[in-house]
Amino acid sequence: MPVTFVVSTVSPTQVKTDLLVIPVYSERVLGPGGDEVDADLDGGLVAFMEQAAFDGKEGEKLVVPTGGALGASSVVLIGLGKREEVTADGLRKAGAVAAKAAHKAGSASTTLASAGPADLDMAEAAQAVVEGVLLGGYEYLEYKSDPKPSKLKRVSLLGRSGALRRGMDRGTSVGTAVIWARDIVNTPARDLSPAEFARAAQRLLRGKGVKVEVLDVPALKRERLGGVIGVGMGSEQPPRLVKMTYAPTKSNATLALVGKGVIFDSGGLSLKPAGGMETMKTDMAGAAAVIAAMSVLADLGVKTKVIAFTPMVENMPSGSAIRPGDVLTFRNGKTAEVLNTDAEGRLILADALALAAEAKPDAIIDLATLTGACMVALGDKIAGLMTNDDSWGAQVRTAADTVGEPVWPLPLPKEYKKFIDSDIADIRNTSTSNYGGAITAGLFLEEFVGDVPWVHLDIAGPSRVSSDDGYTRRGASGFGVRTLAELASRFHVPSRK
Ligand code: BES
Ligand code: MN
Ligand code: ZN
């Protein structure tokens, strides 16, 4: 059951709620509302913090009973660390702590959105708190026979500014979109064929100001999308490509999004070992993030035209599967020799990037769970960023940093291009070098973007999290949705560098 958010001007001491969430800074400095609550409890908050050795450090929490002295049944104190150092991401994490503390409560009220330093915009703070509550409280219970979902139904943000409401609405939109992405990535591949994935996109985007076109196999053939057809033909489940268009009136620029949508990656005939396959339903996280991001553009009032392409396939071994040694011809006429059918992501992205470049957008960004090598390079929390345009790369990095989705640049050196030379085709889909696999994959993709400023995010690591942490929960993270929403909201045409 989704949580509803409201703005309430009732005071923290009076508000009727199951759980009152009050922020505390380092060294037990009470945050907004804390002093009034402490007074009504006759100094109970301060006494309790001392007894419990609660310090107000980031991530700490302490439940305090109210004995009927307040409108709230209980108070939970959440540590934020030093006041001057509180960031939007810190508030997002605090929102997650609040959501977990409120698992058994029906309603919660909080002053968290006012807890940032003076220079933190109130709308941004409120958005972060709401996102934190939604994402930290996320549970995937679809396949539990006896699910015990959180009882939290209603969260009141205490305060009275218009910015609070604006931020709350943005946070609700974006948080809901991230949840959609997590749900769809967590869905087992058996229940998410490419056709079903495309239908899910259509359902999500209905009424969201986005035109959706689904290309089926005859259309993919007609459009000469040889990579999507080639990879898709090993599966019983035929491939799709979803094209999405958000075209606000008077748009000044066009941004193109591309996402890898491999609903399951067995490796194909170059079969993965069993362990490597366990998490391969996640291989459509790029496409899921792109589709989810498209769903918030109208709500966020984005002024830029945004187009998106998500190829959707299942990579399976079979009598009709592509073989090592086969050659594919892509949308832009280039050819690739497929030496390893497990390097399938770049093959479907080649067509999608070529389609995107054909539309002559001002910039392209693709998200793809592309290489294990990127995880070797950067670990599983940080996405690799590769680009043919440093100013566009910097814009993407700023957006990602702003929303707390870490990315780090990797180079695309010309000297490495020789590693993807093919004996018989234009290029080959694996590198002849044993090293730098994330980069050679990036160099392969670069062949399909022409001269359009382009960023490739390799999200193989951060698309899944192995244990609950902050506002992510074990399983799909929804990584990239918030970066894309931020990027589209503040898009400016990159100044070619
Ligand atoms: N989907 C995988 C990449 C991946 C691996 C994502 C682990 C998340 C976790 C991709 O299609 C793949 O199989 N890449 C190969 C490329 C290789 C065959 C050149 C890889 O990384 O091993
Ligand atoms: Mn693969
Ligand atoms: Zn893959």
Short mmCIF file of C-alpha atoms and ligand atoms in Angstrom, two decimals:
data_model
loop_
_atom_site.label_atom_id
_atom_site.label_comp_id
_atom_site.label_asym_id
_atom_site.label_seq_id
_atom_site.Cartn_x
_atom_site.Cartn_y
_atom_site.Cartn_z
CA MET A 1 0.00 0.00 0.00
CA PRO A 2 1.56 3.32 -0.97
CA VAL A 3 2.28 6.01 1.61
CA THR A 4 0.40 9.31 1.27
CA PHE A 5 2.22 12.54 2.13
CA VAL A 6 0.58 15.73 3.39
CA VAL A 7 1.82 19.09 4.60
CA SER A 8 0.50 20.00 8.06
CA THR A 9 0.81 23.29 9.95
CA VAL A 10 -0.14 21.73 13.30
CA SER A 11 2.66 22.07 15.88
CA PRO A 12 4.86 19.06 16.67
CA THR A 13 3.50 18.89 20.24
CA GLN A 14 -0.16 18.97 19.15
CA VAL A 15 -0.11 16.84 15.98
CA LYS A 16 -2.17 13.62 16.31
CA THR A 17 0.09 10.93 14.97
CA ASP A 18 1.44 7.48 15.86
CA LEU A 19 5.06 8.47 15.52
CA LEU A 20 6.60 11.92 15.76
CA VAL A 21 10.00 12.02 14.08
CA ILE A 22 12.34 14.70 15.44
CA PRO A 23 15.86 15.29 14.09
CA VAL A 24 18.83 15.67 16.42
CA TYR A 25 22.28 17.04 15.55
CA SER A 26 25.62 15.92 16.94
CA GLU A 27 26.15 16.36 20.67
CA ARG A 28 22.41 16.05 21.32
CA VAL A 29 21.42 19.39 19.83
CA LEU A 30 17.68 19.11 19.21
CA GLY A 31 16.48 19.92 15.68
CA PRO A 32 13.26 21.71 14.61
CA GLY A 33 10.40 21.12 17.09
CA GLY A 34 12.69 19.37 19.56
CA ASP A 35 12.70 22.06 22.26
CA GLU A 36 8.87 22.33 22.43
CA VAL A 37 8.54 18.55 22.58
CA ASP A 38 11.22 18.34 25.27
CA ALA A 39 9.40 21.04 27.32
CA ASP A 40 6.08 19.16 27.12
CA LEU A 41 7.87 16.00 28.26
CA ASP A 42 9.46 17.94 31.17
CA GLY A 43 12.95 17.47 29.81
CA GLY A 44 12.28 13.82 28.96
CA LEU A 45 13.94 13.94 25.54
CA VAL A 46 17.22 15.24 26.85
CA ALA A 47 17.21 12.85 29.83
CA PHE A 48 16.44 9.91 27.57
CA MET A 49 19.22 10.77 25.09
CA GLU A 50 21.71 10.85 27.96
CA GLN A 51 20.59 7.54 29.43
CA ALA A 52 20.70 5.84 26.04
CA ALA A 53 24.06 7.41 25.11
CA PHE A 54 22.34 8.74 21.99
CA ASP A 55 24.57 11.33 20.44
CA GLY A 56 22.79 12.58 17.30
CA LYS A 57 25.33 11.00 14.94
CA GLU A 58 24.17 10.33 11.39
CA GLY A 59 22.12 7.12 11.20
CA GLU A 60 21.39 6.87 14.97
CA LYS A 61 17.82 6.54 16.19
CA LEU A 62 16.10 6.44 19.57
CA VAL A 63 12.45 5.76 20.39
CA VAL A 64 11.07 7.78 23.31
CA PRO A 65 7.68 7.03 24.93
CA THR A 66 5.45 10.08 25.49
CA GLY A 67 3.17 8.84 28.28
CA GLY A 68 0.25 10.73 26.75
CA ALA A 69 1.90 14.15 27.14
CA LEU A 70 1.86 14.86 23.40
CA GLY A 71 -0.49 14.42 20.45
CA ALA A 72 1.92 11.70 19.29
CA SER A 73 1.95 8.20 20.80
CA SER A 74 5.72 8.03 20.62
CA VAL A 75 8.68 10.09 19.50
CA VAL A 76 11.60 8.82 17.49
CA LEU A 77 14.79 10.86 17.47
CA ILE A 78 16.92 10.57 14.36
CA GLY A 79 20.58 11.61 14.33
CA LEU A 80 21.77 13.85 11.50
CA GLY A 81 25.34 14.66 12.51
CA LYS A 82 26.59 18.24 12.48
CA ARG A 83 23.96 20.77 11.42
CA GLU A 84 26.17 22.67 8.95
CA GLU A 85 27.09 19.37 7.28
CA VAL A 86 23.54 18.06 6.71
CA THR A 87 22.97 17.39 2.99
CA ALA A 88 19.92 16.42 0.93
CA ASP A 89 21.29 12.89 0.82
CA GLY A 90 21.59 12.91 4.63
CA LEU A 91 17.90 13.83 4.83
CA ARG A 92 17.08 11.07 2.35
CA LYS A 93 18.86 8.58 4.61
CA ALA A 94 17.07 10.02 7.67
CA GLY A 95 13.76 9.59 5.83
CA ALA A 96 14.67 5.93 5.34
CA VAL A 97 15.42 5.51 9.05
CA ALA A 98 12.03 7.08 9.81
CA ALA A 99 10.24 4.72 7.40
CA LYS A 100 11.82 1.69 9.04
CA ALA A 101 11.02 2.98 12.55
CA ALA A 102 7.40 3.50 11.41
CA HIS A 103 6.99 -0.02 9.99
CA LYS A 104 4.37 -0.88 12.63
CA ALA A 105 2.81 2.60 12.90
CA GLY A 106 -0.05 3.79 10.72
CA SER A 107 0.98 7.42 10.62
CA ALA A 108 4.07 9.53 11.18
CA SER A 109 4.75 13.27 11.34
CA THR A 110 8.09 14.97 11.05
CA THR A 111 9.98 18.24 10.99
CA LEU A 112 12.87 16.60 9.07
CA ALA A 113 12.37 18.74 5.96
CA SER A 114 13.30 21.84 7.99
CA ALA A 115 16.41 20.28 9.49
CA GLY A 116 18.94 21.21 6.83
CA PRO A 117 21.39 24.12 7.03
CA ALA A 118 20.10 27.56 5.94
CA ASP A 119 21.57 27.20 2.44
CA LEU A 120 19.73 23.94 1.70
CA ASP A 121 16.66 24.75 -0.40
CA MET A 122 13.44 23.78 1.41
CA ALA A 123 11.88 22.16 -1.69
CA GLU A 124 15.00 20.09 -2.22
CA ALA A 125 15.01 19.07 1.45
CA ALA A 126 11.34 18.05 1.41
CA GLN A 127 11.87 16.09 -1.81
CA ALA A 128 14.79 14.24 -0.23
CA VAL A 129 12.82 13.34 2.92
CA VAL A 130 9.88 12.01 0.89
CA GLU A 131 12.18 10.01 -1.40
CA GLY A 132 13.94 8.60 1.67
CA VAL A 133 10.66 7.49 3.28
CA LEU A 134 9.42 5.86 0.06
CA LEU A 135 12.70 4.18 -0.87
CA GLY A 136 13.82 3.23 2.65
CA GLY A 137 10.40 1.68 3.30
CA TYR A 138 10.49 -0.24 0.01
CA GLU A 139 9.67 -3.94 0.22
CA TYR A 140 9.23 -6.44 -2.62
CA LEU A 141 6.58 -8.86 -1.38
CA GLU A 142 5.01 -9.96 -4.68
CA TYR A 143 6.01 -13.61 -4.24
CA LYS A 144 5.49 -13.97 -0.46
CA SER A 145 2.56 -16.25 0.41
CA ASP A 146 1.98 -14.41 3.68
CA PRO A 147 3.29 -10.87 3.19
CA LYS A 148 3.57 -8.56 6.20
CA PRO A 149 3.82 -5.15 4.62
CA SER A 150 4.64 -1.97 6.51
CA LYS A 151 1.59 -0.44 8.17
CA LEU A 152 2.73 3.11 7.41
CA LYS A 153 0.01 4.84 5.40
CA ARG A 154 0.34 8.54 6.02
CA VAL A 155 3.25 10.91 6.61
CA SER A 156 2.79 14.56 7.54
CA LEU A 157 5.54 17.05 6.81
CA LEU A 158 5.25 19.70 9.51
CA GLY A 159 5.71 23.28 8.30
CA ARG A 160 4.00 25.90 6.21
CA SER A 161 5.97 26.95 3.13
CA GLY A 162 4.89 26.47 -0.48
CA ALA A 163 8.35 25.05 -1.15
CA LEU A 164 7.58 22.24 1.29
CA ARG A 165 4.56 21.19 -0.76
CA ARG A 166 6.42 21.53 -4.06
CA GLY A 167 9.28 19.40 -2.80
CA MET A 168 6.84 16.87 -1.37
CA ASP A 169 5.12 16.50 -4.76
CA ARG A 170 8.41 16.12 -6.61
CA GLY A 171 9.63 13.58 -4.06
CA THR A 172 6.41 11.60 -4.39
CA SER A 173 6.73 11.48 -8.20
CA VAL A 174 10.39 10.59 -8.25
CA GLY A 175 10.18 8.13 -5.34
CA THR A 176 7.22 6.37 -6.96
CA ALA A 177 9.15 6.10 -10.23
CA VAL A 178 12.18 4.58 -8.49
CA ILE A 179 9.85 2.06 -6.81
CA TRP A 180 8.41 1.15 -10.21
CA ALA A 181 11.94 0.54 -11.51
CA ARG A 182 12.85 -1.58 -8.46
CA ASP A 183 9.68 -3.65 -8.78
CA ILE A 184 10.20 -4.32 -12.46
CA VAL A 185 13.89 -5.21 -11.98
CA ASN A 186 13.02 -7.50 -9.07
CA THR A 187 10.40 -9.31 -11.17
CA PRO A 188 11.62 -12.78 -12.20
CA ALA A 189 12.33 -13.04 -15.93
CA ARG A 190 9.74 -15.82 -16.28
CA ASP A 191 7.09 -13.21 -15.51
CA LEU A 192 8.63 -10.40 -17.54
CA SER A 193 9.05 -11.28 -21.20
CA PRO A 194 10.18 -8.48 -23.52
CA ALA A 195 6.54 -8.10 -24.66
CA GLU A 196 5.35 -7.89 -21.05
CA PHE A 197 8.10 -5.38 -20.21
CA ALA A 198 6.97 -3.23 -23.15
CA ARG A 199 3.35 -3.43 -21.94
CA ALA A 200 4.45 -2.45 -18.43
CA ALA A 201 6.10 0.64 -19.94
CA GLN A 202 2.90 1.49 -21.82
CA ARG A 203 0.84 1.11 -18.63
CA LEU A 204 3.22 3.26 -16.58
CA LEU A 205 3.40 6.06 -19.12
CA ARG A 206 -0.33 6.31 -19.85
CA GLY A 207 -1.47 9.80 -18.84
CA LYS A 208 2.12 10.93 -18.18
CA GLY A 209 2.50 13.06 -21.33
CA VAL A 210 4.71 10.51 -23.07
CA LYS A 211 3.98 8.93 -26.43
CA VAL A 212 4.95 5.24 -26.49
CA GLU A 213 5.62 3.18 -29.61
CA VAL A 214 6.41 -0.53 -29.38
CA LEU A 215 8.33 -2.17 -32.22
CA ASP A 216 7.59 -5.90 -32.55
CA VAL A 217 9.67 -8.36 -34.61
CA PRO A 218 8.33 -7.38 -38.07
CA ALA A 219 8.90 -3.71 -37.18
CA LEU A 220 12.41 -4.44 -35.84
CA LYS A 221 13.23 -6.18 -39.13
CA ARG A 222 11.71 -3.38 -41.19
CA GLU A 223 13.81 -0.86 -39.27
CA ARG A 224 16.96 -2.97 -39.81
CA LEU A 225 17.71 -3.36 -36.09
CA GLY A 226 20.00 -6.34 -36.66
CA GLY A 227 21.49 -6.30 -33.16
CA VAL A 228 18.15 -6.54 -31.38
CA ILE A 229 16.92 -9.24 -33.77
CA GLY A 230 20.23 -11.11 -33.60
CA VAL A 231 20.39 -11.29 -29.81
CA GLY A 232 16.64 -11.77 -29.41
CA MET A 233 16.25 -14.73 -31.73
CA GLY A 234 17.68 -17.30 -29.31
CA SER A 235 14.70 -16.93 -27.00
CA GLU A 236 11.15 -18.27 -27.21
CA GLN A 237 10.15 -14.74 -26.18
CA PRO A 238 10.46 -12.36 -29.13
CA PRO A 239 12.30 -9.05 -28.69
CA ARG A 240 10.84 -5.55 -28.61
CA LEU A 241 12.07 -1.98 -28.77
CA VAL A 242 10.13 0.75 -27.01
CA LYS A 243 10.41 4.29 -28.29
CA MET A 244 9.18 7.06 -25.99
CA THR A 245 8.69 10.75 -26.72
CA TYR A 246 8.07 13.57 -24.27
CA ALA A 247 7.53 16.75 -26.27
CA PRO A 248 6.53 19.77 -24.16
CA THR A 249 5.37 22.85 -26.02
CA LYS A 250 8.17 25.32 -26.74
CA SER A 251 11.02 22.94 -25.95
CA ASN A 252 14.45 24.48 -26.49
CA ALA A 253 16.54 21.33 -26.78
CA THR A 254 16.36 17.54 -27.14
CA LEU A 255 17.84 14.93 -24.85
CA ALA A 256 17.93 11.23 -25.82
CA LEU A 257 17.92 8.38 -23.29
CA VAL A 258 18.87 4.78 -24.06
CA GLY A 259 18.64 1.81 -21.66
CA LYS A 260 19.78 -1.81 -21.91
CA GLY A 261 16.78 -4.11 -21.49
CA VAL A 262 18.03 -7.70 -21.33
CA ILE A 263 15.27 -9.30 -19.28
CA PHE A 264 17.54 -12.29 -18.62
CA ASP A 265 21.15 -12.81 -19.60
CA SER A 266 22.11 -16.51 -19.68
CA GLY A 267 25.11 -15.58 -21.82
CA GLY A 268 23.53 -17.31 -24.83
CA LEU A 269 25.65 -20.07 -26.43
CA SER A 270 28.64 -18.53 -24.60
CA LEU A 271 26.74 -19.69 -21.52
CA LYS A 272 27.49 -18.15 -18.13
CA PRO A 273 28.35 -20.40 -15.18
CA ALA A 274 25.43 -20.95 -12.76
CA GLY A 275 26.64 -18.41 -10.21
CA GLY A 276 26.99 -15.71 -12.84
CA MET A 277 23.37 -16.18 -13.89
CA GLU A 278 21.77 -15.85 -10.46
CA THR A 279 21.24 -12.11 -10.66
CA MET A 280 20.84 -11.78 -14.43
CA LYS A 281 17.17 -10.80 -14.26
CA THR A 282 18.73 -7.44 -13.29
CA ASP A 283 20.13 -7.02 -16.80
CA MET A 284 17.26 -4.74 -17.81
CA ALA A 285 17.92 -2.19 -15.05
CA GLY A 286 19.08 0.44 -17.56
CA ALA A 287 15.85 0.22 -19.56
CA ALA A 288 13.79 0.23 -16.35
CA ALA A 289 15.55 3.39 -15.13
CA VAL A 290 14.98 5.14 -18.47
CA ILE A 291 11.27 4.26 -18.60
CA ALA A 292 10.78 5.25 -14.94
CA ALA A 293 12.49 8.59 -15.58
CA MET A 294 10.19 9.27 -18.56
CA SER A 295 7.24 8.92 -16.17
CA VAL A 296 8.21 11.96 -14.05
CA LEU A 297 9.05 14.52 -16.74
CA ALA A 298 5.57 16.07 -16.95
CA ASP A 299 5.23 16.15 -13.14
CA LEU A 300 8.58 17.91 -12.85
CA GLY A 301 7.61 20.42 -15.55
CA VAL A 302 10.62 19.52 -17.70
CA LYS A 303 10.99 21.99 -20.59
CA THR A 304 13.38 19.89 -22.69
CA LYS A 305 12.13 17.43 -25.29
CA VAL A 306 13.17 13.94 -24.19
CA ILE A 307 13.18 10.89 -26.46
CA ALA A 308 14.06 7.41 -25.28
CA PHE A 309 14.86 4.02 -26.78
CA THR A 310 14.85 0.79 -24.81
CA PRO A 311 15.69 -2.45 -26.64
CA MET A 312 14.24 -5.48 -24.81
CA VAL A 313 15.48 -9.03 -25.37
CA GLU A 314 16.13 -12.28 -23.61
CA ASN A 315 19.64 -13.68 -24.18
CA MET A 316 19.22 -17.47 -24.42
CA PRO A 317 21.03 -20.44 -25.99
CA SER A 318 18.97 -22.45 -28.47
CA GLY A 319 18.93 -23.79 -32.02
CA SER A 320 17.99 -20.34 -33.25
CA ALA A 321 20.51 -18.46 -31.11
CA ILE A 322 23.28 -16.37 -32.58
CA ARG A 323 26.62 -18.23 -32.73
CA PRO A 324 30.16 -17.15 -31.95
CA GLY A 325 31.57 -16.15 -35.33
CA ASP A 326 28.30 -14.80 -36.70
CA VAL A 327 28.16 -11.25 -38.06
CA LEU A 328 25.37 -8.76 -37.37
CA THR A 329 24.50 -5.62 -39.31
CA PHE A 330 23.16 -2.73 -37.24
CA ARG A 331 20.81 0.17 -37.90
CA ASN A 332 23.63 2.48 -39.07
CA GLY A 333 24.99 -0.12 -41.50
CA LYS A 334 28.04 -1.04 -39.42
CA THR A 335 28.82 -4.72 -38.89
CA ALA A 336 30.13 -6.64 -35.89
CA GLU A 337 31.54 -10.09 -35.53
CA VAL A 338 30.04 -11.75 -32.45
CA LEU A 339 32.82 -13.73 -30.80
CA ASN A 340 31.12 -14.06 -27.44
CA THR A 341 27.33 -14.13 -27.26
CA ASP A 342 27.54 -12.99 -23.63
CA ALA A 343 28.70 -9.55 -24.78
CA GLU A 344 25.10 -9.00 -25.93
CA GLY A 345 24.33 -5.65 -24.31
CA ARG A 346 26.51 -3.68 -26.72
CA LEU A 347 24.81 -5.46 -29.65
CA ILE A 348 21.31 -4.27 -28.77
CA LEU A 349 22.55 -0.85 -27.62
CA ALA A 350 24.29 -0.38 -30.99
CA ASP A 351 20.89 -0.24 -32.73
CA ALA A 352 19.28 1.89 -30.04
CA LEU A 353 22.16 4.39 -29.99
CA ALA A 354 22.10 4.60 -33.79
CA LEU A 355 18.36 5.33 -33.66
CA ALA A 356 18.95 7.97 -31.00
CA ALA A 357 21.78 9.62 -32.98
CA GLU A 358 19.62 9.64 -36.13
CA ALA A 359 17.11 11.84 -34.33
CA LYS A 360 19.89 14.47 -33.96
CA PRO A 361 19.38 15.22 -30.27
CA ASP A 362 21.62 17.69 -28.42
CA ALA A 363 22.92 14.90 -26.22
CA ILE A 364 22.56 11.17 -25.56
CA ILE A 365 22.94 9.23 -22.33
CA ASP A 366 22.74 5.45 -22.09
CA LEU A 367 22.45 3.32 -18.96
CA ALA A 368 23.50 -0.30 -19.12
CA THR A 369 24.45 -3.17 -16.82
CA LEU A 370 27.20 -3.75 -19.34
CA THR A 371 30.32 -5.31 -17.85
CA GLY A 372 31.60 -7.23 -14.87
CA ALA A 373 34.88 -5.43 -15.60
CA CYS A 374 33.34 -2.14 -14.50
CA MET A 375 32.61 -3.70 -11.11
CA VAL A 376 36.21 -4.86 -10.89
CA ALA A 377 37.32 -1.29 -11.59
CA LEU A 378 34.91 0.68 -9.39
CA GLY A 379 33.25 -1.78 -7.01
CA ASP A 380 29.52 -2.33 -6.79
CA LYS A 381 28.43 1.12 -5.56
CA ILE A 382 29.82 3.35 -8.31
CA ALA A 383 28.82 3.52 -11.98
CA GLY A 384 31.43 4.01 -14.69
CA LEU A 385 31.00 7.14 -16.82
CA MET A 386 32.42 7.22 -20.35
CA THR A 387 31.92 10.05 -22.80
CA ASN A 388 32.94 11.57 -26.13
CA ASP A 389 32.29 15.08 -24.76
CA ASP A 390 33.78 16.24 -21.46
CA SER A 391 31.29 19.05 -20.91
CA TRP A 392 28.35 16.64 -21.28
CA GLY A 393 30.19 14.20 -19.00
CA ALA A 394 30.56 16.94 -16.39
CA GLN A 395 26.87 17.80 -16.62
CA VAL A 396 25.91 14.17 -16.01
CA ARG A 397 28.35 13.87 -13.14
CA THR A 398 26.96 16.99 -11.47
CA ALA A 399 23.41 15.61 -11.72
CA ALA A 400 24.46 12.24 -10.33
CA ASP A 401 26.40 13.81 -7.44
CA THR A 402 23.46 16.08 -6.62
CA VAL A 403 21.09 13.16 -6.12
CA GLY A 404 23.61 10.89 -4.39
CA GLU A 405 24.13 8.34 -7.19
CA PRO A 406 27.93 8.02 -7.46
CA VAL A 407 29.57 7.85 -10.90
CA TRP A 408 33.24 8.02 -11.82
CA PRO A 409 34.90 8.71 -15.18
CA LEU A 410 36.74 6.09 -17.21
CA PRO A 411 38.62 7.11 -20.39
CA LEU A 412 37.90 6.06 -23.98
CA PRO A 413 41.45 6.06 -25.38
CA LYS A 414 41.90 5.82 -29.16
CA GLU A 415 44.87 3.45 -28.58
CA TYR A 416 42.47 0.80 -27.29
CA LYS A 417 40.30 0.82 -30.41
CA LYS A 418 42.55 -1.76 -32.05
CA PHE A 419 41.37 -4.31 -29.46
CA ILE A 420 37.97 -4.41 -31.15
CA ASP A 421 39.22 -4.76 -34.73
CA SER A 422 37.63 -7.74 -36.49
CA ASP A 423 39.19 -10.01 -39.13
CA ILE A 424 36.03 -10.05 -41.25
CA ALA A 425 33.60 -7.35 -40.01
CA ASP A 426 33.94 -3.68 -39.03
CA ILE A 427 34.43 -4.46 -35.34
CA ARG A 428 34.22 -7.42 -32.95
CA ASN A 429 32.07 -7.58 -29.83
CA THR A 430 34.81 -8.64 -27.42
CA SER A 431 38.24 -7.25 -26.84
CA THR A 432 41.45 -9.03 -27.80
CA SER A 433 42.97 -7.59 -24.62
CA ASN A 434 42.40 -9.24 -21.25
CA TYR A 435 42.20 -5.85 -19.56
CA GLY A 436 39.97 -2.78 -19.55
CA GLY A 437 36.74 -4.58 -20.44
CA ALA A 438 34.48 -1.70 -19.37
CA ILE A 439 36.42 0.64 -21.65
CA THR A 440 36.46 -1.59 -24.72
CA ALA A 441 32.70 -2.02 -24.30
CA GLY A 442 32.41 1.78 -24.20
CA LEU A 443 34.55 2.07 -27.34
CA PHE A 444 32.22 -0.37 -29.09
CA LEU A 445 29.20 1.79 -28.21
CA GLU A 446 30.98 4.97 -29.34
CA GLU A 447 30.89 3.61 -32.90
CA PHE A 448 27.13 4.19 -32.99
CA VAL A 449 26.62 7.72 -31.70
CA GLY A 450 28.18 9.63 -34.60
CA ASP A 451 29.18 13.10 -33.49
CA VAL A 452 26.40 13.60 -30.92
CA PRO A 453 27.62 14.36 -27.37
CA TRP A 454 27.14 11.07 -25.55
CA VAL A 455 27.60 9.61 -22.08
CA HIS A 456 27.60 5.91 -21.28
CA LEU A 457 26.91 4.87 -17.68
CA ASP A 458 27.93 1.29 -16.90
CA ILE A 459 25.60 0.50 -13.99
CA ALA A 460 26.46 -3.22 -13.64
CA GLY A 461 27.53 -2.61 -10.01
CA PRO A 462 25.03 -0.21 -8.46
CA SER A 463 21.90 -1.60 -10.16
CA ARG A 464 21.72 -4.20 -7.37
CA VAL A 465 22.58 -3.94 -3.70
CA SER A 466 23.62 -6.99 -1.69
CA SER A 467 22.37 -5.75 1.70
CA ASP A 468 20.01 -3.09 3.06
CA ASP A 469 21.85 0.21 3.25
CA GLY A 470 20.41 3.70 3.79
CA TYR A 471 17.49 4.13 1.40
CA THR A 472 18.37 1.07 -0.71
CA ARG A 473 17.16 -2.41 0.13
CA ARG A 474 18.73 -5.73 -0.84
CA GLY A 475 17.88 -6.39 -4.50
CA ALA A 476 17.18 -3.87 -7.24
CA SER A 477 18.24 -0.30 -6.41
CA GLY A 478 16.53 1.72 -9.15
CA PHE A 479 19.91 3.37 -9.76
CA GLY A 480 19.83 6.09 -12.43
CA VAL A 481 16.19 7.15 -12.24
CA ARG A 482 16.98 10.09 -9.97
CA THR A 483 20.04 11.12 -11.99
CA LEU A 484 18.01 11.11 -15.21
CA ALA A 485 15.17 13.10 -13.61
CA GLU A 486 17.66 15.68 -12.31
CA LEU A 487 19.49 15.78 -15.64
CA ALA A 488 16.30 16.35 -17.65
CA SER A 489 15.11 19.03 -15.20
CA ARG A 490 18.31 21.08 -15.55
CA PHE A 491 19.39 20.08 -19.06
CA HIS A 492 21.49 22.54 -21.03
CA VAL A 493 23.00 21.90 -24.44
CA PRO A 494 26.61 20.82 -23.87
CA SER A 495 29.24 23.23 -25.20
CA ARG A 496 31.24 20.84 -27.38
CA LYS A 497 34.69 20.17 -25.95
N1 BES B 1 25.09 -8.40 -18.15
C1 BES B 1 26.48 -8.70 -18.20
C2 BES B 1 27.32 -7.77 -17.32
C3 BES B 1 27.15 -7.96 -15.84
C4 BES B 1 27.93 -8.87 -15.16
C5 BES B 1 26.26 -7.18 -15.13
C6 BES B 1 27.79 -9.02 -13.80
C7 BES B 1 26.12 -7.32 -13.76
C8 BES B 1 26.88 -8.25 -13.09
C9 BES B 1 26.98 -8.56 -19.64
O1 BES B 1 26.07 -8.86 -20.64
C10 BES B 1 28.10 -9.52 -19.79
O2 BES B 1 27.86 -10.69 -19.73
N2 BES B 1 29.30 -9.00 -19.98
C11 BES B 1 30.45 -9.82 -20.14
C12 BES B 1 31.24 -9.27 -21.30
C13 BES B 1 32.34 -10.18 -21.78
C14 BES B 1 31.77 -11.45 -22.37
C15 BES B 1 33.16 -9.44 -22.80
C16 BES B 1 31.25 -9.73 -18.84
O3 BES B 1 31.27 -8.67 -18.20
O4 BES B 1 31.83 -10.74 -18.46
MN MN B 2 26.07 -10.91 -21.12
ZN ZN B 3 24.10 -8.61 -20.17
#
